[in-house]
XYZ file of C-alpha atoms in Angstrom:
680
model
C -111.607 -70.552 -28.417
C -108.609 -69.458 -30.490
C -105.095 -70.855 -30.307
C -103.966 -67.604 -28.679
C -106.564 -68.063 -25.939
C -105.344 -71.593 -25.237
C -101.751 -70.366 -25.129
C -102.524 -67.569 -22.613
C -104.664 -69.911 -20.492
C -101.824 -72.466 -20.523
C -99.347 -69.791 -19.316
C -101.697 -68.796 -16.475
C -102.174 -72.360 -15.342
C -98.494 -73.226 -15.660
C -97.525 -70.165 -13.556
C -100.036 -71.117 -10.858
C -99.205 -74.798 -10.602
C -95.467 -74.268 -11.041
C -95.548 -72.414 -7.714
C -97.332 -75.403 -6.124
C -94.859 -78.058 -7.289
C -96.830 -79.152 -10.409
C -95.272 -78.560 -13.824
C -95.038 -79.906 -17.343
C -91.855 -81.254 -18.874
C -90.506 -79.979 -22.186
C -91.908 -83.093 -23.915
C -95.354 -82.458 -22.388
C -95.362 -78.848 -23.588
C -94.343 -79.950 -27.082
C -97.151 -82.536 -27.133
C -99.715 -79.920 -26.049
C -98.544 -77.482 -28.732
C -98.857 -80.211 -31.362
C -102.428 -80.952 -30.235
C -103.265 -77.227 -30.320
C -101.956 -77.013 -33.898
C -104.077 -80.024 -34.847
C -107.105 -78.329 -33.255
C -106.591 -75.247 -35.463
C -106.339 -77.476 -38.546
C -109.494 -79.359 -37.536
C -111.346 -76.084 -37.044
C -110.410 -75.014 -40.562
C -111.830 -78.339 -41.826
C -114.854 -78.041 -39.475
C -114.011 -81.509 -38.086
C -115.617 -81.256 -34.634
C -114.875 -84.861 -33.648
C -111.157 -84.359 -34.318
C -111.225 -81.185 -32.184
C -112.871 -83.151 -29.358
C -110.279 -85.962 -29.559
C -107.328 -83.534 -29.359
C -108.932 -81.642 -26.465
C -109.436 -85.002 -24.718
C -105.738 -85.911 -25.186
C -104.621 -82.565 -23.696
C -106.979 -83.052 -20.729
C -105.740 -86.620 -20.262
C -102.098 -85.399 -20.240
C -102.864 -82.771 -17.574
C -104.723 -85.402 -15.519
C -101.639 -87.671 -15.577
C -99.617 -84.746 -14.195
C -102.189 -84.353 -11.360
C -103.216 -80.930 -12.741
C -106.954 -81.516 -12.265
C -108.225 -77.992 -12.956
C -106.636 -77.846 -16.429
C -107.811 -81.380 -17.158
C -111.417 -80.482 -16.253
C -111.328 -77.391 -18.505
C -110.185 -79.355 -21.568
C -112.555 -82.305 -20.935
C -115.535 -79.962 -20.654
C -114.496 -78.084 -23.804
C -114.289 -81.429 -25.648
C -117.928 -82.168 -24.726
C -118.967 -79.088 -26.760
C -117.565 -80.594 -29.966
C -118.456 -84.300 -29.903
C -121.670 -86.197 -30.600
C -120.132 -89.678 -30.454
C -121.427 -91.806 -27.611
C -118.078 -93.485 -26.865
C -116.251 -90.154 -26.649
C -118.897 -88.668 -24.358
C -118.756 -91.776 -22.181
C -114.962 -91.405 -21.763
C -115.275 -87.692 -20.975
C -118.108 -88.141 -18.435
C -116.253 -90.971 -16.681
C -112.981 -89.007 -16.522
C -114.729 -85.908 -15.187
C -116.505 -88.043 -12.577
C -113.221 -89.603 -11.420
C -111.461 -86.211 -11.223
C -114.253 -84.620 -9.164
C -114.278 -87.703 -6.945
C -110.530 -87.242 -6.377
C -111.139 -83.554 -5.571
C -113.860 -84.611 -3.056
C -116.505 -82.688 -5.043
C -119.088 -85.480 -4.645
C -121.985 -83.532 -6.136
C -120.261 -82.940 -9.476
C -118.769 -86.440 -9.479
C -122.256 -87.947 -9.124
C -123.585 -85.600 -11.830
C -121.044 -86.824 -14.414
C -121.319 -90.497 -13.449
C -125.111 -90.239 -13.905
C -124.546 -88.680 -17.354
C -122.223 -91.581 -18.207
C -125.014 -94.078 -17.391
C -126.855 -92.982 -20.515
C -124.043 -94.273 -22.735
C -123.015 -97.478 -20.909
C -123.877 -101.127 -21.490
C -125.935 -102.808 -18.792
C -122.968 -104.641 -17.260
C -120.967 -101.407 -16.873
C -123.949 -99.658 -15.277
C -123.696 -102.074 -12.345
C -120.270 -100.748 -11.250
C -121.272 -97.138 -12.028
C -124.376 -97.350 -9.809
C -122.207 -98.815 -7.051
C -119.693 -95.970 -7.487
C -122.516 -93.394 -7.266
C -123.806 -95.122 -4.143
C -120.343 -94.950 -2.538
C -120.181 -91.217 -3.304
C -123.579 -90.650 -1.662
C -122.337 -92.614 1.367
C -119.220 -90.401 1.551
C -121.603 -87.409 1.454
C -123.764 -89.056 4.201
C -126.817 -89.123 1.874
C -127.774 -92.704 2.726
C -131.234 -92.552 1.150
C -129.856 -91.652 -2.297
C -127.063 -94.158 -1.787
C -129.623 -96.932 -1.163
C -131.435 -95.925 -4.375
C -128.186 -96.290 -6.409
C -127.220 -99.587 -4.747
C -130.695 -101.074 -5.392
C -130.408 -100.073 -9.064
C -127.064 -101.896 -9.260
C -128.429 -104.972 -7.437
C -131.481 -105.269 -9.690
C -129.359 -105.064 -12.869
C -126.870 -107.592 -11.496
C -129.609 -110.092 -10.575
C -131.472 -109.637 -13.865
C -128.287 -110.168 -15.892
C -126.930 -112.859 -13.542
C -123.640 -110.979 -13.804
C -121.371 -111.455 -10.756
C -122.060 -113.018 -7.337
C -119.152 -111.296 -5.563
C -120.404 -107.864 -6.696
C -123.952 -108.776 -5.534
C -122.587 -109.610 -2.102
C -120.714 -106.296 -1.794
C -123.785 -104.352 -3.017
C -126.088 -106.071 -0.497
C -123.614 -105.330 2.322
C -123.633 -101.649 1.276
C -127.480 -101.637 1.300
C -127.532 -103.126 4.805
C -125.179 -100.350 6.000
C -127.357 -97.654 4.366
C -130.627 -98.924 5.899
C -128.849 -99.337 9.216
C -127.918 -95.639 9.066
C -131.514 -94.635 8.161
C -133.095 -96.995 10.750
C -135.080 -99.032 8.201
C -135.107 -102.367 10.048
C -137.467 -104.062 7.601
C -135.151 -103.442 4.677
C -132.149 -104.526 6.722
C -133.771 -107.892 7.536
C -134.732 -108.481 3.893
C -131.232 -107.798 2.588
C -129.617 -109.860 5.329
C -131.676 -112.796 4.009
C -130.550 -111.984 0.471
C -126.940 -111.980 1.671
C -127.338 -115.626 2.767
C -128.744 -116.735 -0.637
C -126.537 -119.050 -2.694
C -127.688 -118.267 -6.269
C -129.228 -115.542 -8.452
C -132.747 -117.037 -8.334
C -132.835 -117.041 -4.530
C -131.638 -113.431 -4.385
C -134.258 -112.381 -6.962
C -136.998 -114.133 -4.997
C -135.971 -112.504 -1.696
C -135.612 -108.943 -2.955
C -138.830 -109.321 -5.016
C -139.970 -106.582 -7.350
C -139.579 -103.708 -4.915
C -138.674 -100.513 -6.645
C -135.880 -98.418 -5.150
C -136.938 -96.023 -2.460
C -136.870 -92.906 -4.566
C -138.446 -94.612 -7.594
C -141.730 -95.067 -5.686
C -142.242 -91.390 -5.250
C -145.483 -89.804 -6.442
C -145.773 -87.777 -9.712
C -145.979 -84.633 -7.592
C -142.661 -85.481 -5.921
C -141.137 -86.259 -9.307
C -142.335 -82.912 -10.698
C -140.851 -81.147 -7.668
C -137.548 -82.915 -8.214
C -137.556 -81.793 -11.854
C -138.238 -78.186 -10.801
C -135.347 -78.340 -8.350
C -133.139 -79.812 -11.047
C -134.045 -77.011 -13.496
C -133.256 -74.392 -10.835
C -129.914 -76.050 -10.055
C -129.155 -76.262 -13.774
C -129.970 -72.569 -14.195
C -127.639 -71.726 -11.313
C -124.876 -73.822 -12.878
C -125.388 -72.036 -16.246
C -125.244 -68.633 -14.518
C -122.090 -69.621 -12.602
C -120.501 -70.874 -15.813
C -121.310 -67.577 -17.609
C -119.836 -65.565 -14.734
C -116.749 -67.783 -14.762
C -116.234 -67.265 -18.534
C -116.666 -63.478 -18.116
C -114.014 -63.496 -15.389
C -111.671 -65.553 -17.574
C -112.233 -63.112 -20.486
C -111.361 -60.177 -18.199
C -108.220 -61.957 -16.973
C -107.184 -62.727 -20.543
C -107.710 -59.080 -21.552
C -105.529 -57.926 -18.622
C -102.863 -60.475 -19.499
C -102.767 -59.298 -23.122
C -102.215 -55.650 -21.993
C -99.507 -56.796 -19.562
C -97.934 -58.912 -22.290
C -97.759 -55.887 -24.650
C -96.115 -53.780 -21.930
C -93.684 -56.592 -21.191
C -92.763 -56.886 -24.883
C -92.070 -53.128 -25.048
C -89.905 -53.241 -21.909
C -88.053 -56.290 -23.185
C -87.323 -54.585 -26.514
C -86.001 -51.445 -24.794
C -83.822 -53.552 -22.492
C -82.562 -55.554 -25.450
C -81.577 -52.374 -27.357
C -79.729 -51.001 -24.301
C -77.912 -54.279 -23.754
C -76.959 -54.367 -27.428
C -75.362 -50.908 -27.210
C -73.496 -51.874 -24.043
C -72.325 -55.094 -25.688
C -70.973 -53.181 -28.744
C -69.182 -50.701 -26.456
C -67.657 -53.538 -24.416
C -66.489 -55.334 -27.560
C -64.806 -52.130 -28.811
C -63.040 -51.530 -25.494
C -62.050 -55.199 -25.285
C -60.440 -55.053 -28.745
C -58.542 -51.909 -27.764
C -57.388 -53.466 -24.491
C -56.230 -56.644 -26.223
C -54.320 -54.564 -28.777
C -52.525 -52.596 -26.029
C -51.858 -55.785 -24.088
C -50.291 -57.383 -27.177
C -48.065 -54.330 -27.684
C -46.882 -54.420 -24.052
C -46.288 -58.147 -24.262
C -44.242 -57.728 -27.435
C -42.110 -54.966 -25.868
C -41.584 -57.106 -22.774
C -40.444 -60.057 -24.884
C -38.020 -57.827 -26.811
C -36.494 -56.475 -23.583
C -36.316 -59.986 -22.135
C -34.511 -61.383 -25.165
C -32.134 -58.428 -25.242
C -31.187 -58.982 -21.589
C -30.830 -62.699 -22.180
C -28.618 -62.153 -25.192
C -26.423 -59.714 -23.240
C -26.132 -62.167 -20.334
C -25.222 -64.999 -22.716
C -22.543 -62.879 -24.380
C -21.018 -61.943 -21.010
C -21.123 -65.563 -19.825
C -19.540 -66.799 -23.050
C -16.800 -64.270 -22.739
C -16.028 -65.328 -19.156
C -16.159 -69.006 -20.089
C -13.788 -68.440 -22.975
C -11.332 -66.656 -20.683
C -11.499 -69.356 -17.964
C -11.219 -72.180 -20.475
C -8.290 -70.548 -22.117
C -6.439 -70.274 -18.806
C -7.289 -73.870 -17.839
C -6.351 -75.140 -21.267
C -2.960 -73.490 -21.107
C -2.217 -74.846 -17.592
C -3.430 -78.399 -18.103
C -2.654 -78.984 -21.723
C 0.497 -80.963 -21.116
C -0.842 -82.836 -18.086
C -3.990 -83.900 -19.953
C -2.013 -85.306 -22.799
C -0.216 -87.577 -20.298
C -3.360 -88.658 -18.432
C -5.757 -89.085 -21.392
C -4.430 -92.433 -22.474
C -4.536 -93.863 -18.925
C -8.070 -92.547 -18.395
C -9.288 -94.055 -21.656
C -7.949 -97.488 -20.669
C -9.536 -97.338 -17.190
C -12.841 -96.092 -18.616
C -12.997 -98.958 -21.082
C -12.347 -101.502 -18.311
C -15.062 -99.966 -16.079
C -17.604 -100.117 -18.895
C -16.911 -103.802 -19.435
C -17.236 -104.527 -15.709
C -20.517 -102.579 -15.516
C -21.962 -104.500 -18.469
C -21.063 -107.813 -16.836
C -22.612 -106.755 -13.511
C -25.767 -105.507 -15.240
C -26.127 -108.776 -17.171
C -25.670 -110.780 -13.950
C -28.246 -108.641 -12.127
C -30.745 -108.958 -15.007
C -30.299 -112.741 -14.999
C -30.887 -112.903 -11.236
C -34.009 -110.717 -11.484
C -35.329 -112.781 -14.387
C -34.724 -115.997 -12.452
C -36.524 -114.562 -9.423
C -39.476 -113.456 -11.578
C -39.671 -116.930 -13.102
C -39.669 -118.513 -9.648
C -42.469 -116.194 -8.479
C -44.454 -116.803 -11.655
C -43.927 -120.584 -11.402
C -45.112 -120.561 -7.803
C -48.097 -118.394 -8.794
C -49.006 -120.758 -11.644
C -48.689 -123.702 -9.284
C -51.090 -122.014 -6.878
C -53.429 -121.181 -9.739
C -53.393 -124.821 -10.827
C -54.541 -125.817 -7.347
C -57.444 -123.376 -7.670
C -58.673 -124.401 -11.142
C -60.900 -127.303 -10.074
C -62.507 -125.270 -7.288
C -63.069 -122.256 -9.542
C -64.614 -124.477 -12.245
C -67.027 -125.887 -9.645
C -67.838 -122.378 -8.370
C -68.621 -121.192 -11.918
C -70.640 -124.306 -12.785
C -73.090 -123.726 -9.923
C -74.333 -120.249 -11.052
C -74.303 -121.356 -14.689
C -76.588 -124.275 -13.801
C -78.893 -121.911 -11.915
C -79.005 -119.545 -14.915
C -79.832 -122.389 -17.301
C -82.598 -123.725 -15.049
C -84.094 -120.239 -14.522
C -84.031 -119.449 -18.247
C -85.880 -122.708 -18.939
C -88.512 -121.751 -16.336
C -88.895 -118.251 -17.809
C -89.177 -119.643 -21.347
C -91.825 -122.228 -20.411
C -93.926 -119.926 -18.235
C -93.664 -116.954 -20.621
C -95.106 -118.963 -23.513
C -98.021 -120.052 -21.358
C -98.512 -116.565 -19.873
C -98.778 -114.974 -23.326
C -101.818 -117.210 -23.872
C -103.367 -117.069 -20.389
C -102.952 -113.358 -19.498
C -105.105 -111.891 -22.328
C -107.737 -114.526 -21.579
C -107.639 -113.569 -17.883
C -108.031 -109.845 -18.629
C -111.093 -110.508 -20.801
C -112.673 -112.999 -18.390
C -112.410 -111.623 -14.840
C -114.051 -108.509 -13.397
C -112.167 -105.296 -12.658
C -112.223 -106.077 -8.940
C -110.883 -109.586 -9.472
C -108.137 -108.342 -11.764
C -107.036 -105.684 -9.249
C -106.864 -108.307 -6.461
C -105.011 -110.599 -8.871
C -102.341 -107.916 -9.397
C -101.997 -107.428 -5.623
C -101.605 -111.212 -5.206
C -98.807 -111.353 -7.812
C -97.044 -108.294 -6.338
C -97.151 -109.836 -2.847
C -95.574 -113.046 -4.170
C -92.860 -111.171 -6.087
C -92.036 -108.970 -3.065
C -91.472 -112.001 -0.805
C -87.740 -112.847 -0.859
C -87.747 -115.117 2.222
C -86.134 -118.539 1.884
C -87.810 -121.373 3.789
C -86.739 -124.986 4.344
C -88.629 -127.953 2.969
C -89.884 -128.736 6.452
C -91.185 -125.197 6.924
C -92.770 -125.308 3.464
C -94.726 -128.490 4.284
C -95.993 -127.008 7.550
C -97.089 -123.778 5.829
C -98.938 -125.716 3.104
C -100.830 -127.746 5.730
C -101.903 -124.582 7.577
C -103.008 -122.815 4.376
C -104.876 -125.910 3.150
C -106.759 -126.126 6.461
C -107.588 -122.388 6.375
C -108.856 -122.539 2.773
C -110.981 -125.587 3.567
C -112.586 -123.718 6.490
C -113.346 -120.762 4.205
C -114.980 -123.006 1.590
C -112.382 -122.411 -1.140
C -112.600 -125.177 -3.791
C -109.468 -127.133 -4.806
C -107.849 -126.092 -1.526
C -104.856 -128.485 -1.874
C -103.856 -127.270 -5.331
C -104.440 -123.623 -4.369
C -102.316 -124.002 -1.200
C -99.436 -125.530 -3.199
C -99.528 -122.713 -5.771
C -99.720 -119.962 -3.128
C -96.647 -121.283 -1.297
C -94.748 -121.711 -4.598
C -95.599 -118.077 -5.424
C -94.349 -116.937 -1.989
C -97.805 -115.872 -0.717
C -98.373 -117.500 2.653
C -99.335 -114.558 4.875
C -102.649 -112.616 5.060
C -104.399 -115.156 2.799
C -107.741 -113.873 4.139
C -107.330 -110.756 1.947
C -107.711 -112.910 -1.193
C -110.608 -115.236 -0.222
C -113.057 -113.672 -2.716
C -110.468 -114.032 -5.491
C -109.752 -117.662 -4.557
C -113.493 -118.464 -4.593
C -113.914 -117.014 -8.093
C -115.350 -119.252 -10.790
C -112.194 -118.435 -12.756
C -110.017 -119.728 -9.937
C -107.970 -122.139 -12.074
C -107.136 -119.479 -14.712
C -106.269 -116.890 -12.028
C -103.979 -119.196 -10.055
C -102.209 -120.601 -13.098
C -101.545 -117.141 -14.563
C -100.407 -115.744 -11.202
C -98.086 -118.699 -10.645
C -96.496 -118.222 -14.093
C -95.910 -114.489 -13.508
C -94.435 -115.048 -10.029
C -92.144 -117.809 -11.326
C -90.883 -115.483 -14.075
C -89.997 -112.751 -11.568
C -88.316 -115.205 -9.166
C -86.382 -116.816 -12.056
C -85.041 -113.436 -13.166
C -83.913 -112.789 -9.559
C -82.144 -116.180 -9.562
C -80.427 -115.309 -12.857
C -79.308 -111.936 -11.485
C -77.875 -113.524 -8.291
C -76.091 -116.235 -10.296
C -74.596 -113.691 -12.711
C -73.375 -111.568 -9.776
C -71.722 -114.620 -8.204
C -70.036 -115.663 -11.470
C -68.929 -112.061 -12.139
C -67.360 -111.863 -8.684
C -65.379 -115.093 -9.276
C -64.248 -114.018 -12.752
C -63.248 -110.558 -11.482
C -61.207 -112.151 -8.695
C -59.525 -114.564 -11.125
C -58.808 -111.700 -13.544
C -57.331 -109.580 -10.747
C -55.204 -112.497 -9.563
C -53.855 -113.426 -12.997
C -53.216 -109.813 -14.116
C -49.508 -109.063 -14.605
C -48.425 -105.516 -13.844
C -45.115 -103.796 -14.560
C -42.351 -104.933 -12.205
C -40.564 -101.573 -12.558
C -43.251 -99.360 -11.025
C -45.140 -99.590 -7.765
C -48.894 -98.997 -7.641
C -51.317 -97.780 -4.993
C -53.189 -100.881 -3.748
C -56.025 -101.534 -1.289
C -54.611 -104.423 0.763
C -58.046 -105.526 2.047
C -59.444 -105.841 -1.502
C -56.297 -107.763 -2.516
C -56.877 -110.285 0.308
C -60.630 -110.516 -0.512
C -59.705 -111.474 -4.109
C -57.612 -114.439 -2.910
C -60.368 -115.543 -0.488
C -62.856 -115.507 -3.385
C -60.573 -117.799 -5.417
C -60.212 -120.189 -2.463
C -63.963 -120.140 -1.685
C -64.471 -123.751 -2.828
C -61.744 -125.044 -0.474
C -62.938 -122.866 2.416
C -66.723 -123.279 2.313
C -66.935 -126.946 3.351
C -65.094 -126.876 6.676
C -63.187 -123.660 7.340
C -64.721 -120.612 9.017
C -63.235 -117.263 7.966
C -63.286 -114.447 10.525
C -62.336 -110.994 9.202
C -61.203 -108.269 11.583
C -60.472 -105.621 8.992
C -59.783 -102.185 10.439
C -59.461 -99.183 8.128
C -55.932 -98.989 6.676
C -54.537 -96.679 3.964
C -53.580 -97.779 0.463
C -49.842 -98.448 0.065
C -47.411 -98.326 -2.863
C -46.371 -101.860 -3.778
C -46.085 -104.483 -6.503
C -49.639 -105.902 -6.408
C -48.848 -109.207 -8.165
C -46.128 -110.034 -5.662
C -48.302 -109.269 -2.615
C -51.096 -111.402 -4.116
C -48.560 -114.249 -4.190
C -47.813 -113.629 -0.481
C -51.523 -113.883 0.510
C -51.984 -116.946 -1.734
C -49.105 -118.905 -0.149
C -50.042 -118.031 3.454
C -53.758 -118.861 2.990
C -52.986 -122.119 1.133
C -50.497 -123.198 3.837
C -53.148 -122.491 6.521
C -55.743 -124.601 4.648
C -53.286 -127.510 4.474
C -52.256 -127.078 8.126
C -55.930 -127.376 9.192
C -56.594 -130.325 6.800
C -59.661 -128.475 5.457
C -61.374 -128.023 8.880
C -60.931 -125.210 11.369
C -61.009 -121.435 11.717
C -58.879 -118.813 9.996
C -58.785 -115.252 11.373
C -57.444 -112.440 9.177
C -56.821 -109.025 10.739
C -55.518 -105.657 9.542
C -54.411 -102.721 11.680
C -52.308 -99.573 11.321
C -49.379 -99.076 13.717
C -47.898 -95.607 13.203
C -46.153 -95.612 9.796
C -46.754 -99.281 9.020
C -49.649 -101.668 8.559
C -49.802 -105.144 10.088
C -51.661 -108.026 8.432
C -52.047 -111.203 10.501
C -53.232 -114.696 9.429
C -54.163 -117.045 12.307
C -55.139 -120.711 11.772
C -56.165 -123.498 14.154
C -53.850 -126.039 12.564
C -51.235 -128.377 14.073
C -48.598 -125.703 14.664
C -44.880 -125.718 13.700
C -42.460 -127.957 15.699
C -39.605 -126.173 17.514
C -36.903 -128.086 15.596
C -37.898 -126.610 12.224
C -38.930 -123.061 13.222
C -35.577 -121.634 12.101
C -35.700 -123.364 8.709
C -39.167 -122.608 7.325
C -37.913 -119.637 5.257
C -35.015 -121.631 3.741
C -35.323 -122.329 -0.003
C -36.336 -125.900 -0.930
C -37.126 -126.788 2.678
C -40.556 -128.422 3.016
C -42.433 -130.695 5.432
C -45.024 -131.700 2.824
C -45.160 -135.004 1.015
C -43.394 -135.457 -2.311
C -45.294 -133.709 -5.095
C -47.243 -131.420 -2.733
C -44.723 -128.572 -2.513
C -41.404 -127.242 -3.823
C -40.184 -125.659 -0.594
C -39.969 -122.259 -2.319
C -43.260 -120.698 -1.151
C -42.155 -119.141 2.146
C -38.708 -118.296 0.757
C -40.323 -116.368 -2.105
C -42.761 -114.455 0.110
C -39.883 -113.656 2.522
C -37.932 -112.066 -0.356
C -41.053 -110.227 -1.588
C -41.685 -108.694 1.853
C -38.028 -107.628 2.130
C -38.268 -106.079 -1.336
C -41.130 -103.948 -0.006
C -38.992 -102.903 3.024
C -41.305 -104.938 5.222
C -41.020 -107.820 7.684
C -42.678 -111.241 8.067
C -42.710 -113.083 11.397
C -44.755 -115.857 12.992
C -45.917 -117.260 16.330
C -46.882 -120.915 16.742
C -47.977 -123.416 19.361
C -48.283 -127.142 18.772
C -51.887 -128.317 18.779
C -53.199 -124.713 18.865
C -52.176 -123.128 15.598
C -49.946 -120.564 13.892
C -50.125 -116.802 13.250
C -48.104 -115.088 10.488
C -47.540 -111.316 10.780
C -46.768 -109.249 7.677
C -45.591 -105.681 8.342
C -45.438 -103.200 5.448
C -44.515 -99.491 5.464
C -47.261 -96.982 4.657
C -44.910 -94.607 2.839
């Protein structure tokens, strides 16, 4: 087939499957075009094997995109060019799997049987089993038994795999059960109970499969039927190619007509485009002329208006100047003296105000630094915990990764395909389990698993139970009994444990990094200094959450935080100053409760203001000092524990924001502070 044929066929298939939700990406199309170019080059060099390899790659790409019909076409075309056994084996196997997926069991069996001629003995075992399964799906139990017996005989002769022997014997029992062959069922039930290859070989004896014992006449009849079926397939294939040739011929005619129509449309559009460009240039030219004339008229009117205004101003000023000339001369000196005195007074007032504002900022900053100093030890402890978890997890990943790089290739080479697939399911189940269990629960689970494995005859049940629980696999263990009984049990469990530990360690690292990032972000937000001259839109709830994050170390050991946050709008404020308000109130509540109790923080909108309340279960404020708590330098704390400026500073900050701070208290019950801030 020529490159043009492949191109047209590709367009047909793309149009069909595009309508059914299947399509190729731009990269896929580019890859196919590159392979088609390589095919043309290989044809020029008469390199048939290269042609077959490129056709195989195109078919494999279509198969990955679930475009089975295109894949089949390219795989079959590749068979026409190759004589290499390995290439034919790949093509037959792929065609068998595709037809199996399409539920075309007859063709699937045909290609799997062709693949048998190129496979090693060990691979034939699984292929015979696959053919038997296909016959079972097609309800042809007699042919299925023939394929299964072929697989069983090879497996026993080679002493290949006990678990596969068991599955094959179970399939044979089902087949003879369906056909009513009780004698065969009894024999294979005995074989199922055998413990080694020799016993199985002795039980099944030298019986030939059911269809192998047929007479020469039956064999000749089968060959005649096969030749007739083959002739029918050849005739169908010829008809199919003739239909494709007719379709291609029609497409070429349609393509020529389409090219002619496209060219005519292109010429018409080109003429229209030229005409539009010409008219656009003319329109722009006229628009520029009108704009220029408009500007000229505008400037002329403006100039005339300015001249008239100047003339009037000159007249008025002249009259005023004449009337007030003498009076101004008398008043000028007095005005100059008063102006000079006012400027001096303003400068003094401005300097005094600047000094007061600077002093207030220093007090706020000093109080903020004092609060930050109280938080440093707790923050350091909070950061040290995730850092320790990261270090431990990295050590686990490093140790297990080195060992896995050695064990995994060995595992892939050693175990069967079935065992490896179950191994992957085991690892995925362990990785997916994110439950956290206590040590007591862990011990109980290990005892139950150990007892279950012992009942099922799994060797090394104690070690296997420990590894399964460490991996996080402690449910539905019965699904992995065959894998756990494997002769490669130690290699499988050790490799699975290492992979599971690596995944769990990376999850631990991710959680620790998220925790540390949250603390650092909160500390950064708290310590950030914004401009004092401009207000900013701030989410009050996030601002409070930042302070709670910084105080997490003081809160986690004895104080329960209850958050009743209702939706409130962002407000314009000085974020640093409000952070200082939340810091002082929360710290005072912690001290009032002596590190044990419950703090409730609530937010609510009340018309054009928001109300933030902080309720603690501390000792309460005595009546005799209620009126003094907002006084500067007044404190009830011990020497060195407070300056007495905290509540005074937050009182001034709230007033600066046109807000209000109040409190309610009851001795022995606790205290609630209410902060009211305007929304606008």
